[in-house]
XYZ file of C-alpha atoms in Angstrom:
536
model
C -22.011 7.637 17.095
C -25.739 7.351 17.523
C -25.540 7.066 21.324
C -27.090 9.657 23.612
C -25.114 12.774 24.463
C -22.808 11.866 27.314
C -22.248 13.822 30.475
C -18.986 15.258 29.286
C -20.438 16.897 26.237
C -23.457 18.166 28.087
C -21.127 20.100 30.402
C -19.033 21.258 27.498
C -22.017 22.575 25.575
C -23.341 24.433 28.597
C -20.015 26.288 28.830
C -20.049 27.002 25.102
C -23.644 28.177 25.065
C -22.903 30.668 27.811
C -20.009 32.079 25.817
C -21.670 31.904 22.425
C -22.068 35.206 20.667
C -25.205 35.511 18.541
C -24.607 34.835 14.890
C -25.635 37.246 12.146
C -29.168 35.963 11.619
C -31.199 32.756 11.840
C -31.758 33.043 8.090
C -28.101 32.086 7.702
C -28.943 28.417 8.238
C -30.576 25.993 5.847
C -33.561 24.034 7.155
C -33.230 20.275 7.435
C -36.775 20.117 6.068
C -35.566 21.646 2.800
C -33.059 19.080 1.614
C -32.461 19.269 -2.118
C -30.990 16.484 -4.217
C -28.298 17.603 -6.656
C -27.641 16.316 -10.169
C -24.356 16.541 -12.021
C -25.705 15.337 -15.342
C -23.751 18.016 -17.196
C -20.481 16.198 -16.527
C -18.895 13.875 -19.041
C -17.922 11.263 -16.463
C -20.316 8.443 -15.668
C -21.253 7.199 -12.230
C -18.103 5.020 -12.210
C -20.011 2.238 -10.493
C -20.977 4.455 -7.545
C -24.390 5.965 -6.901
C -24.833 8.831 -4.438
C -27.741 11.075 -3.538
C -26.642 14.436 -2.163
C -28.475 16.859 0.140
C -27.879 20.166 1.837
C -27.259 20.197 5.568
C -28.660 22.476 8.231
C -25.484 24.395 9.076
C -24.331 26.171 5.902
C -23.822 29.941 6.035
C -23.136 32.615 3.431
C -19.436 32.172 4.241
C -17.127 29.203 3.689
C -18.027 26.099 5.717
C -15.932 22.918 5.764
C -16.692 19.524 7.293
C -14.018 17.935 9.488
C -15.294 14.809 11.268
C -16.822 13.617 14.523
C -16.104 14.012 18.209
C -18.232 12.707 21.088
C -21.365 12.309 18.919
C -20.942 15.798 17.456
C -20.117 16.915 13.933
C -17.050 19.150 13.789
C -16.551 21.805 11.140
C -14.475 24.906 10.562
C -16.084 27.987 9.113
C -15.503 31.619 8.188
C -18.989 32.530 9.414
C -18.914 35.961 11.048
C -19.232 36.189 14.816
C -20.131 39.652 16.003
C -20.129 42.872 14.029
C -16.354 43.449 13.997
C -15.014 40.090 12.846
C -11.430 40.330 11.609
C -11.067 39.547 7.906
C -8.424 37.337 6.326
C -6.768 39.612 3.710
C -6.326 36.678 1.298
C -9.906 35.343 1.364
C -11.697 38.569 2.353
C -13.741 36.436 4.760
C -13.474 36.186 8.549
C -10.803 33.896 9.936
C -12.022 30.310 10.186
C -12.982 28.886 13.583
C -13.890 25.412 14.812
C -17.552 24.549 15.487
C -19.558 21.564 16.676
C -23.111 20.610 15.736
C -25.741 18.177 16.943
C -26.518 15.274 14.616
C -30.148 14.184 14.238
C -31.240 10.600 13.791
C -31.660 11.398 10.089
C -28.017 12.534 10.025
C -28.982 16.168 9.513
C -26.866 18.784 11.280
C -28.050 21.457 13.690
C -26.857 25.009 14.490
C -23.087 25.045 15.084
C -21.567 26.298 18.330
C -17.977 27.374 18.894
C -15.961 24.264 19.694
C -13.183 25.595 21.935
C -12.266 29.128 22.973
C -8.745 27.908 23.719
C -8.163 26.729 20.151
C -10.162 29.454 18.434
C -7.629 32.271 18.553
C -6.676 34.820 15.907
C -5.361 32.553 13.126
C -7.272 30.399 10.658
C -8.099 26.982 12.052
C -8.439 24.061 9.664
C -8.903 20.314 9.843
C -8.823 18.649 13.260
C -8.579 14.966 14.139
C -9.166 13.143 17.417
C -7.804 10.026 19.054
C -10.267 7.178 19.500
C -10.469 7.899 23.236
C -11.023 11.619 22.595
C -8.176 12.671 24.864
C -5.788 13.937 22.160
C -6.245 16.130 19.122
C -4.230 17.036 16.046
C -5.172 20.294 14.386
C -3.916 22.698 11.731
C -3.515 26.421 12.266
C -2.293 29.101 9.871
C 0.929 30.955 10.537
C 0.831 34.599 11.544
C 2.990 35.546 8.561
C 0.822 33.792 5.923
C -2.847 33.078 6.555
C -2.883 30.278 3.958
C 0.195 28.424 5.210
C -0.679 25.904 7.927
C 1.258 24.013 10.555
C 0.269 21.001 12.663
C -0.207 20.967 16.409
C -1.277 18.459 19.004
C -2.928 18.929 22.389
C -4.379 16.771 25.155
C -7.529 17.166 27.193
C -7.026 18.372 30.740
C -7.955 15.344 32.901
C -9.030 17.706 35.665
C -11.148 19.979 33.476
C -13.081 18.266 30.714
C -13.355 20.372 27.592
C -10.060 22.174 28.164
C -7.230 21.422 25.732
C -3.739 21.818 27.184
C -0.099 21.208 26.266
C -0.532 22.606 22.773
C 2.630 21.534 20.950
C 3.863 22.062 17.397
C 4.756 18.853 15.574
C 8.516 18.434 15.015
C 8.317 18.298 11.228
C 6.666 21.716 10.853
C 8.485 24.277 8.712
C 7.855 27.857 7.670
C 8.989 26.816 4.172
C 5.850 24.790 3.430
C 2.307 24.151 4.563
C 1.076 21.057 6.446
C -2.688 20.620 6.354
C -5.629 18.228 6.819
C -4.442 15.966 9.656
C -6.281 12.659 9.996
C -5.458 10.079 12.665
C -6.080 6.411 11.879
C -8.554 4.506 14.047
C -5.773 2.706 15.909
C -3.977 5.990 16.583
C -0.734 4.746 15.061
C -0.696 6.651 11.775
C -1.186 10.361 11.187
C -2.039 11.330 7.607
C -1.758 14.874 6.282
C -1.344 16.914 3.110
C 1.712 19.050 2.400
C 3.652 20.823 -0.321
C 6.964 19.967 1.367
C 9.906 19.354 -1.002
C 9.317 15.565 -0.995
C 5.973 16.060 -2.773
C 5.971 14.984 -6.414
C 3.421 17.656 -7.258
C 2.000 20.653 -5.473
C 0.387 19.011 -2.436
C 0.777 15.292 -1.736
C -0.574 13.091 1.021
C 1.962 11.963 3.594
C 1.891 9.785 6.694
C 3.927 9.516 9.865
C 3.958 6.833 12.551
C 2.810 7.955 16.001
C 4.862 5.949 18.488
C 3.629 4.758 21.859
C 6.021 7.109 23.647
C 4.542 10.132 21.863
C 7.402 10.577 19.378
C 7.083 10.306 15.622
C 8.644 8.194 12.899
C 9.921 9.458 9.577
C 7.555 11.400 7.343
C 6.663 9.250 4.307
C 4.901 10.181 1.117
C 2.096 7.686 0.441
C 3.231 5.024 -2.006
C 0.972 3.683 -4.712
C -1.635 5.352 -6.882
C -2.734 8.248 -4.639
C -0.348 11.128 -5.345
C 0.009 12.858 -8.717
C 1.953 15.827 -10.081
C -1.055 17.974 -9.140
C -2.652 18.372 -5.686
C -3.962 15.746 -3.270
C -5.581 16.877 -0.028
C -8.019 15.915 2.765
C -7.094 12.272 3.522
C -9.647 10.310 5.528
C -9.752 6.556 6.125
C -12.926 4.499 5.746
C -14.638 3.107 8.830
C -13.189 -0.363 8.228
C -9.733 0.966 7.323
C -9.782 -0.673 3.876
C -9.856 2.575 1.918
C -8.413 6.061 1.903
C -10.694 8.840 0.707
C -9.025 12.004 -0.547
C -9.544 14.939 -2.894
C -7.430 15.640 -5.962
C -7.372 17.874 -9.008
C -5.244 15.214 -10.712
C -6.281 11.694 -11.746
C -8.304 13.197 -14.642
C -10.740 14.937 -12.324
C -13.986 16.339 -13.731
C -13.359 19.944 -12.803
C -11.336 21.193 -9.890
C -10.972 18.833 -6.938
C -12.888 15.544 -7.056
C -13.322 12.941 -4.336
C -11.405 9.705 -4.896
C -11.013 6.417 -3.087
C -7.919 4.214 -2.959
C -7.669 0.706 -1.509
C -5.172 0.140 1.283
C -3.121 -3.043 0.835
C -0.152 -4.439 2.716
C 2.120 -3.061 -0.025
C 0.685 0.344 -0.951
C -2.451 2.138 -2.082
C -3.985 0.740 -5.263
C -7.089 0.913 -7.442
C -7.681 4.663 -7.082
C -11.142 5.512 -8.399
C -13.082 8.702 -8.940
C -16.394 8.440 -7.058
C -18.211 9.548 -10.196
C -20.620 12.240 -11.248
C -23.341 11.427 -8.735
C -21.167 13.101 -6.089
C -18.492 15.061 -8.001
C -19.263 18.125 -10.118
C -17.354 20.522 -12.342
C -16.519 22.481 -9.173
C -14.479 21.428 -6.109
C -15.535 18.488 -3.929
C -13.313 17.978 -0.894
C -13.138 16.453 2.598
C -15.224 13.296 2.288
C -16.144 12.026 5.781
C -17.804 8.599 6.131
C -20.332 8.387 8.970
C -21.785 4.916 8.321
C -21.432 2.366 5.552
C -23.776 4.454 3.379
C -23.964 7.953 4.947
C -21.225 10.553 4.650
C -20.473 14.271 4.372
C -18.358 16.340 2.010
C -17.664 19.986 1.203
C -18.149 21.717 -2.158
C -18.325 25.099 -3.855
C -20.754 23.749 -6.470
C -23.468 25.857 -8.022
C -26.589 26.348 -5.912
C -24.781 26.491 -2.596
C -25.343 29.051 0.119
C -21.761 30.200 0.627
C -18.511 29.869 -1.225
C -18.066 26.378 0.280
C -20.911 24.375 1.829
C -21.222 21.084 3.695
C -23.396 18.372 2.128
C -24.761 15.069 3.315
C -24.676 12.130 0.935
C -26.336 8.732 0.849
C -24.566 6.000 -1.124
C -26.542 3.162 -2.650
C -24.688 -0.085 -1.918
C -25.702 -3.699 -2.396
C -24.151 -6.690 -0.663
C -21.927 -8.340 -3.230
C -20.716 -11.868 -3.818
C -19.013 -13.945 -6.456
C -20.453 -17.320 -7.351
C -19.473 -19.971 -9.828
C -19.470 -23.616 -10.842
C -16.489 -25.963 -10.953
C -16.621 -28.422 -13.885
C -14.507 -31.044 -15.553
C -13.164 -29.493 -18.751
C -13.854 -32.367 -21.139
C -17.160 -33.717 -19.854
C -18.483 -30.489 -18.244
C -19.566 -32.646 -15.319
C -20.008 -30.744 -12.048
C -17.193 -31.287 -9.551
C -18.031 -31.419 -5.856
C -15.516 -31.086 -3.020
C -13.120 -28.990 -5.102
C -11.128 -26.528 -3.007
C -11.811 -22.942 -4.072
C -9.635 -20.050 -2.884
C -10.347 -16.311 -3.186
C -7.198 -14.175 -3.653
C -6.905 -10.399 -3.762
C -4.816 -8.375 -6.206
C -1.681 -8.961 -4.135
C -2.134 -12.727 -4.121
C -3.170 -12.727 -0.472
C -5.753 -15.325 0.536
C -9.087 -13.751 1.418
C -11.221 -16.883 1.941
C -11.404 -20.617 1.180
C -14.392 -22.908 0.602
C -15.365 -26.177 -1.112
C -17.713 -26.689 -4.027
C -21.014 -28.348 -3.078
C -22.693 -31.373 -4.669
C -23.731 -29.198 -7.606
C -20.189 -27.927 -8.104
C -21.147 -24.482 -6.790
C -19.219 -22.081 -4.568
C -19.776 -18.540 -3.353
C -17.770 -15.800 -1.596
C -18.708 -12.343 -0.307
C -16.599 -9.690 -2.054
C -15.942 -5.962 -1.932
C -16.544 -3.525 -4.776
C -13.696 -2.188 -6.924
C -11.220 -4.968 -6.180
C -9.266 -7.194 -8.570
C -9.698 -10.813 -7.493
C -8.457 -14.233 -8.552
C -10.347 -17.488 -7.971
C -8.102 -20.559 -7.665
C -9.636 -24.047 -7.783
C -8.066 -27.467 -7.370
C -9.108 -31.048 -6.675
C -7.237 -34.317 -6.316
C -6.768 -35.866 -9.750
C -7.075 -32.511 -11.547
C -4.756 -29.738 -12.639
C -5.150 -26.426 -10.825
C -6.876 -23.603 -12.654
C -7.733 -19.998 -11.905
C -9.765 -17.106 -13.239
C -9.412 -13.370 -12.565
C -12.206 -10.828 -12.375
C -12.819 -7.354 -10.987
C -15.777 -6.009 -9.054
C -15.911 -2.741 -10.982
C -19.157 -1.428 -9.517
C -20.928 -0.956 -6.200
C -24.326 -1.675 -7.725
C -24.187 -5.324 -8.891
C -25.066 -7.974 -6.320
C -23.545 -11.061 -7.947
C -20.497 -11.665 -10.110
C -20.034 -14.991 -11.894
C -16.734 -16.837 -12.263
C -16.953 -20.433 -13.523
C -13.839 -22.609 -13.621
C -13.027 -25.793 -15.558
C -10.421 -28.258 -14.324
C -8.392 -30.568 -16.538
C -8.165 -34.114 -15.239
C -4.605 -35.330 -14.686
C -3.436 -38.541 -16.363
C -3.922 -41.475 -13.993
C -0.889 -42.673 -12.081
C 0.935 -45.866 -13.066
C 1.781 -47.985 -10.007
C 4.328 -50.797 -10.178
C 4.619 -53.571 -7.580
C 6.334 -56.944 -7.538
C 3.040 -58.668 -8.283
C 1.656 -56.350 -10.955
C 1.638 -52.957 -12.596
C -1.643 -51.068 -12.834
C -3.225 -47.713 -13.510
C -4.420 -46.265 -10.215
C -7.870 -44.669 -10.386
C -10.968 -44.016 -8.338
C -13.539 -46.782 -8.621
C -15.692 -46.835 -11.748
C -19.344 -46.446 -10.827
C -22.268 -48.003 -12.696
C -26.011 -47.680 -12.440
C -27.600 -50.239 -10.106
C -27.559 -53.769 -11.602
C -26.417 -52.284 -14.907
C -23.352 -51.904 -17.088
C -24.192 -48.248 -17.776
C -21.301 -46.100 -16.564
C -22.304 -43.197 -14.315
C -21.479 -39.801 -15.801
C -19.094 -38.911 -12.967
C -16.956 -41.990 -13.781
C -16.383 -40.874 -17.351
C -13.966 -38.349 -15.802
C -12.039 -41.249 -14.247
C -11.987 -43.148 -17.537
C -10.668 -40.017 -19.252
C -7.678 -40.053 -16.898
C -6.972 -43.637 -17.987
C -7.167 -42.544 -21.621
C -4.754 -39.669 -20.920
C -2.287 -42.134 -19.402
C -2.578 -44.416 -22.428
C -1.976 -41.459 -24.715
C 1.117 -40.450 -22.765
C 2.385 -44.029 -22.826
C 1.609 -45.300 -26.368
C 3.411 -48.644 -25.949
C 1.563 -50.038 -22.940
C -1.366 -52.427 -23.109
C -3.997 -52.963 -20.429
C -6.319 -55.725 -19.319
C -9.600 -54.406 -17.929
C -10.819 -56.591 -15.059
C -14.278 -56.108 -13.558
C -15.450 -57.552 -10.218
C -18.714 -57.608 -8.287
C -19.631 -58.072 -4.644
C -21.162 -61.322 -3.306
C -24.738 -60.097 -3.464
C -26.773 -61.986 -6.062
C -26.058 -65.346 -7.700
C -22.628 -66.360 -8.972
C -23.896 -66.712 -12.523
C -25.578 -63.292 -12.515
C -22.544 -61.588 -11.001
C -20.181 -63.174 -13.528
C -22.349 -62.043 -16.432
C -22.705 -58.521 -14.987
C -18.953 -58.165 -14.452
C -18.175 -59.222 -18.031
C -20.642 -56.633 -19.349
C -19.149 -53.899 -17.125
C -15.601 -54.687 -18.263
C -16.757 -54.576 -21.879
C -18.577 -51.282 -21.261
C -15.412 -49.654 -19.883
C -13.419 -50.992 -22.854
C -16.022 -49.661 -25.300
C -15.781 -46.161 -23.790
C -11.983 -46.138 -24.102
C -12.125 -47.420 -27.691
C -14.583 -44.641 -28.478
C -11.921 -42.073 -27.485
C -9.486 -43.313 -30.123
C -7.397 -45.890 -28.259
C -6.426 -48.818 -30.522
C -8.266 -52.101 -29.936
C -5.025 -54.117 -29.964
C -3.992 -52.381 -26.727
C -7.044 -53.485 -24.751
C -8.573 -56.678 -23.406
C -11.430 -57.084 -20.933
C -12.742 -59.775 -18.649
C -15.238 -60.151 -15.847
C -14.630 -62.225 -12.726
C -17.886 -61.807 -10.858
C -17.439 -62.357 -7.124
C -14.581 -64.863 -7.460
C -11.726 -62.435 -6.604
C -12.943 -60.247 -3.723
C -10.660 -57.515 -2.488
C -12.057 -58.102 0.998
C -12.970 -61.710 1.775
C -16.108 -61.563 3.892
C -19.270 -63.611 4.274
C -21.318 -60.921 6.012
C -20.025 -57.753 4.396
C -20.688 -54.131 5.261
C -21.837 -51.657 2.655
C -18.325 -50.249 2.497
C -16.835 -53.742 1.976
C -19.340 -54.466 -0.784
C -18.399 -51.180 -2.457
C -14.678 -51.971 -2.354
C -15.263 -55.407 -3.881
C -17.263 -53.838 -6.732
C -14.374 -52.521 -8.789
C -12.788 -52.252 -12.203
C -9.023 -52.704 -12.462
C -6.724 -51.570 -15.276
C -3.812 -53.999 -15.215
C -0.783 -53.287 -17.386
C 0.070 -56.301 -19.520
C 3.740 -57.212 -19.185
C 5.527 -58.627 -22.222
């Protein structure tokens, strides 16, 4: 959108400039050097987690001006501004009939003097919202009926491939009807879905937002009212998707709006539209705010009849303050609060769909980038532990980090039975170097043994400790006996009866791997503590 004006639009503007009739007066336009920030502090609604700064634009007149969107690096609007001295008045608004205009956009996203967009489209009736295909070769636009200047119908047209700037094959959409109005067309980025507002009989209120599939052969699917939390028994109008397609912006005088129409945002999921939120009092006022149009992640435009404007409706530019957001947390063992590394952590959205997966680091930490105003669930699991989850919502656009810590309960250790022996299967017990002091991380393993003993109150175990072949036989035997006794002491300290436990050390006499020149891994496997079930 910030690219240089292309050849096509240069030619188009030359044609338009030649045909342009002088407007009433240069004083009609606001100066981009005179932007004024607006405050809505008189409203009772808070900022709702959003923060906007709002400014006038350079194209407002003393008549009604409405923003529409973008086409070929131009800003498109429709306006009742008077062209010539004998402009025909709409008897219902007492303003001139609305026409389509296009404006240059500066690098500061200000707007410059509007020019008539198309003499072919700008006929006698009111023109309203217009939407363009991604390639710019097809349009959908709304035009009032001749019988009722405030009842609109939808039309489509294509650009003449032999005459750029000329729209041909103007065709009414097949679901038009003189019995109701169809307004505010908006085509999705992929060109497959056309959104619009209508008071057709299927609406649950006055005006609802509908959608229809645009098929590859140019035909249309069934008209569907948007499911989810968008439509109310009052009016919803001006649908417009976000740049990434995740959200639908729209205006409504339902949803407990502040005054008339407010701007809302609803999240698009695979099921329906959820989490509808008012954008708050830093953009909405006690008057009408309609037709929100995102330009970048933070810059957008909207239309309002708020106090202090130049005409009955004016176009405003807005800058949203957004911070990059993430959720971070620590995975711990529930009983010991020891940090758990290599736990699998999964981020789920409100529909249970997986958004991302990661593993906790050596400090038990994880982090995910997240979006604002979404209900999430964090699921964590690790071998030897029960799964656990925690839910949270990112209920603001202004907080950079959310915290969600999770504790995992260790599972009871497994009992394994073979022909030779029965034993409790565990990870190896780790000790400090040349010491019988149990490392903190191994207290989790010992707790799983305790849980198994508690679940099986009749079994007895013999704790057998072994060393590797490094060091003297006498030293290794003494060290192993102390390590076996240390493990037994820990278990006794957790309430297991002494008559269920025995311990013994075997030094290096019973290696798991018989080697004379052993690798570090072989030494580690030979250093072990076994929990053998004593058979009667």
